[in-house]
mmCIF file of C-alpha atoms in Angstrom:
data_model
loop_
_atom_site.group_PDB
_atom_site.id
_atom_site.type_symbol
_atom_site.label_atom_id
_atom_site.label_comp_id
_atom_site.label_asym_id
_atom_site.label_seq_id
_atom_site.Cartn_x
_atom_site.Cartn_y
_atom_site.Cartn_z
ATOM 1 C CA ASP A 1 0.000 0.000 0.000
ATOM 2 C CA PRO A 2 1.704 3.248 -1.103
ATOM 3 C CA ASP A 3 -0.121 5.247 1.586
ATOM 4 C CA LEU A 4 1.615 3.281 4.348
ATOM 5 C CA ALA A 5 4.283 5.421 5.959
ATOM 6 C CA VAL A 6 6.645 4.212 8.626
ATOM 7 C CA GLN A 7 8.674 6.737 10.570
ATOM 8 C CA GLY A 8 11.325 4.942 12.557
ATOM 9 C CA GLN A 9 9.405 2.291 14.480
ATOM 10 C CA TYR A 10 6.048 4.099 14.182
ATOM 11 C CA ASP A 11 3.339 3.219 11.688
ATOM 12 C CA CYS A 12 1.980 6.602 10.516
ATOM 13 C CA TYR A 13 -0.520 5.252 8.014
ATOM 14 C CA PHE A 14 -2.949 7.872 6.735
ATOM 15 C CA CYS A 15 -6.061 6.622 4.973
ATOM 16 C CA ARG A 16 -6.951 8.839 2.031
ATOM 17 C CA ASP A 17 -10.129 6.934 1.125
ATOM 18 C CA ILE A 18 -12.510 8.771 3.431
ATOM 19 C CA ALA A 19 -15.578 6.962 2.094
ATOM 20 C CA SER A 20 -14.148 3.659 3.361
ATOM 21 C CA LEU A 21 -14.195 5.046 6.898
ATOM 22 C CA GLN A 22 -17.953 5.653 6.922
ATOM 23 C CA GLY A 23 -19.453 4.026 10.014
ATOM 24 C CA ILE A 24 -16.142 3.184 11.697
ATOM 25 C CA GLY A 25 -16.202 4.101 15.351
ATOM 26 C CA GLU A 26 -19.971 4.458 15.587
ATOM 27 C CA ARG A 27 -21.189 3.285 18.952
ATOM 28 C CA ASN A 28 -24.855 4.157 18.734
ATOM 29 C CA ASN A 29 -24.059 7.527 20.245
ATOM 30 C CA GLU A 30 -27.166 9.706 20.171
ATOM 31 C CA ALA A 31 -25.409 12.861 21.434
ATOM 32 C CA SER A 32 -25.282 15.893 19.168
ATOM 33 C CA LEU A 33 -21.987 17.472 18.169
ATOM 34 C CA GLY A 34 -22.733 20.317 20.608
ATOM 35 C CA GLU A 35 -23.334 17.879 23.461
ATOM 36 C CA LEU A 36 -20.087 16.075 22.662
ATOM 37 C CA LEU A 37 -18.161 19.375 22.608
ATOM 38 C CA LEU A 38 -19.677 20.398 25.941
ATOM 39 C CA ALA A 39 -18.735 16.999 27.396
ATOM 40 C CA PHE A 40 -15.170 17.466 26.082
ATOM 41 C CA PHE A 41 -14.805 20.824 27.854
ATOM 42 C CA HIS A 42 -16.380 19.436 31.042
ATOM 43 C CA TYR A 43 -14.087 16.399 31.072
ATOM 44 C CA TYR A 44 -10.862 18.361 30.584
ATOM 45 C CA HIS A 45 -11.926 21.059 33.059
ATOM 46 C CA ALA A 46 -13.460 18.999 35.861
ATOM 47 C CA GLU A 47 -12.499 15.335 35.529
ATOM 48 C CA PHE A 48 -9.124 14.871 33.809
ATOM 49 C CA ASP A 49 -6.309 14.533 36.380
ATOM 50 C CA ILE A 50 -3.614 16.781 34.891
ATOM 51 C CA GLN A 51 -1.184 15.977 37.703
ATOM 52 C CA ARG A 52 -1.162 12.216 37.062
ATOM 53 C CA MET A 53 -2.464 11.556 33.555
ATOM 54 C CA VAL A 54 -1.456 11.857 29.889
ATOM 55 C CA VAL A 55 -3.860 12.611 27.029
ATOM 56 C CA SER A 56 -3.493 9.718 24.564
ATOM 57 C CA VAL A 57 -5.525 10.153 21.386
ATOM 58 C CA ARG A 58 -3.917 7.023 19.946
ATOM 59 C CA ARG A 59 -5.249 4.843 22.769
ATOM 60 C CA GLY A 60 -8.542 6.701 23.125
ATOM 61 C CA ARG A 61 -8.102 6.939 26.871
ATOM 62 C CA PRO A 62 -5.693 8.565 29.331
ATOM 63 C CA VAL A 63 -2.563 6.784 30.522
ATOM 64 C CA THR A 64 -0.493 7.622 33.586
ATOM 65 C CA LYS A 65 2.499 9.948 33.469
ATOM 66 C CA LEU A 66 4.371 7.328 35.484
ATOM 67 C CA SER A 67 3.799 4.645 32.818
ATOM 68 C CA LYS A 68 5.322 6.967 30.192
ATOM 69 C CA GLY A 69 8.195 8.106 32.443
ATOM 70 C CA TRP A 70 6.807 11.658 32.309
ATOM 71 C CA ASP A 71 6.138 12.007 36.028
ATOM 72 C CA LYS A 72 9.162 14.308 36.571
ATOM 73 C CA PRO A 73 10.620 17.185 34.535
ATOM 74 C CA ARG A 74 13.605 16.239 32.370
ATOM 75 C CA ASP A 75 15.779 18.738 30.512
ATOM 76 C CA LYS A 76 13.393 21.137 28.739
ATOM 77 C CA ASN A 77 10.481 18.712 29.064
ATOM 78 C CA ARG A 78 8.427 20.127 31.912
ATOM 79 C CA HIS A 79 5.643 17.510 31.721
ATOM 80 C CA VAL A 80 3.178 19.898 33.399
ATOM 81 C CA ILE A 81 0.422 18.869 30.986
ATOM 82 C CA CYS A 82 1.165 15.777 28.943
ATOM 83 C CA ILE A 83 -0.215 15.025 25.492
ATOM 84 C CA GLU A 84 1.197 11.963 23.754
ATOM 85 C CA ASP A 85 2.122 12.536 20.110
ATOM 86 C CA PRO A 86 0.097 9.839 18.297
ATOM 87 C CA PHE A 87 2.846 9.372 15.688
ATOM 88 C CA ASP A 88 5.868 9.563 17.993
ATOM 89 C CA VAL A 89 4.679 8.158 21.316
ATOM 90 C CA GLU A 90 7.915 9.113 23.057
ATOM 91 C CA THR A 91 7.157 12.819 22.489
ATOM 92 C CA ASP A 92 5.096 14.885 24.918
ATOM 93 C CA LEU A 93 3.396 17.595 22.840
ATOM 94 C CA GLY A 94 2.855 19.616 26.029
ATOM 95 C CA ARG A 95 6.504 19.448 27.073
ATOM 96 C CA TYR A 96 7.142 23.209 26.943
ATOM 97 C CA VAL A 97 3.970 24.295 28.744
ATOM 98 C CA ASP A 98 4.820 26.031 32.012
ATOM 99 C CA GLU A 99 2.679 26.418 35.126
ATOM 100 C CA GLN A 100 1.276 29.841 34.152
ATOM 101 C CA THR A 101 0.334 28.665 30.655
ATOM 102 C CA LEU A 102 -1.307 25.578 32.155
ATOM 103 C CA LYS A 103 -3.306 27.815 34.496
ATOM 104 C CA ASP A 104 -4.449 29.863 31.462
ATOM 105 C CA ILE A 105 -5.406 26.697 29.538
ATOM 106 C CA VAL A 106 -7.416 25.290 32.456
ATOM 107 C CA GLU A 107 -9.180 28.634 32.935
ATOM 108 C CA GLU A 108 -10.046 28.887 29.220
ATOM 109 C CA VAL A 109 -11.400 25.333 29.054
ATOM 110 C CA GLY A 110 -13.472 26.031 32.171
ATOM 111 C CA ARG A 111 -14.693 29.347 30.764
ATOM 112 C CA ALA A 112 -15.720 27.696 27.497
ATOM 113 C CA TYR A 113 -17.617 25.042 29.450
ATOM 114 C CA ARG A 114 -19.406 27.627 31.615
ATOM 115 C CA VAL A 115 -20.352 29.873 28.679
ATOM 116 C CA LEU A 116 -21.623 26.982 26.547
ATOM 117 C CA SER A 117 -23.512 25.241 29.359
ATOM 118 C CA GLU A 118 -25.034 28.374 30.909
ATOM 119 C CA GLU A 119 -25.497 30.680 27.902
ATOM 120 C CA GLY A 120 -25.088 28.507 24.824
ATOM 121 C CA ASP A 121 -23.147 31.357 23.189
ATOM 122 C CA TRP A 122 -20.658 29.814 20.734
ATOM 123 C CA ASP A 123 -19.109 33.153 19.688
ATOM 124 C CA LYS A 124 -18.506 34.183 23.298
ATOM 125 C CA ALA A 125 -17.076 30.765 24.168
ATOM 126 C CA MET A 126 -14.649 30.914 21.235
ATOM 127 C CA ALA A 127 -13.604 34.559 21.756
ATOM 128 C CA ALA A 128 -9.877 35.262 21.844
ATOM 129 C CA PHE A 129 -8.151 34.603 25.151
ATOM 130 C CA THR A 130 -7.688 37.667 27.343
ATOM 131 C CA PRO A 131 -5.074 37.210 30.078
ATOM 132 C CA PRO A 132 -6.364 37.899 33.594
ATOM 133 C CA GLY A 133 -6.168 41.580 34.494
ATOM 134 C CA GLN A 134 -6.221 42.800 30.903
ATOM 135 C CA GLU A 135 -9.129 44.366 29.062
ATOM 136 C CA ALA A 136 -10.450 42.615 25.973
ATOM 137 C CA ALA A 137 -9.703 44.521 22.756
ATOM 138 C CA PRO A 138 -12.752 46.205 21.198
ATOM 139 C CA ALA A 139 -14.276 44.262 18.317
#
């Protein structure tokens, strides 16, 4: 298959025949796209354990920082928030995030959840990030 790509020891296959993927992954989920997005923001704001867990899209579930060896900072890899690169599983995509940036990310995810769940205002939820203590720029 010419679309098969191997990078080092990692299979980075990318399927270009989108029609062949129709129906894959369906689990009789009746939730709307909006409900799924709201659940995403809720999960990463209120349930995901940032201190102990790694986001793993490849596995479809979190794994522990300890199991990846990302439980302590190493060199420039801070491992404050860990996101496993699905194509290079030894790489933490969040490795350069510092504590202040993590605080901003958590606040923004929580704000998006609150705005969507309480007001249902997509534009407000997706507005540009304004650091705490700064005024939002006029539109």
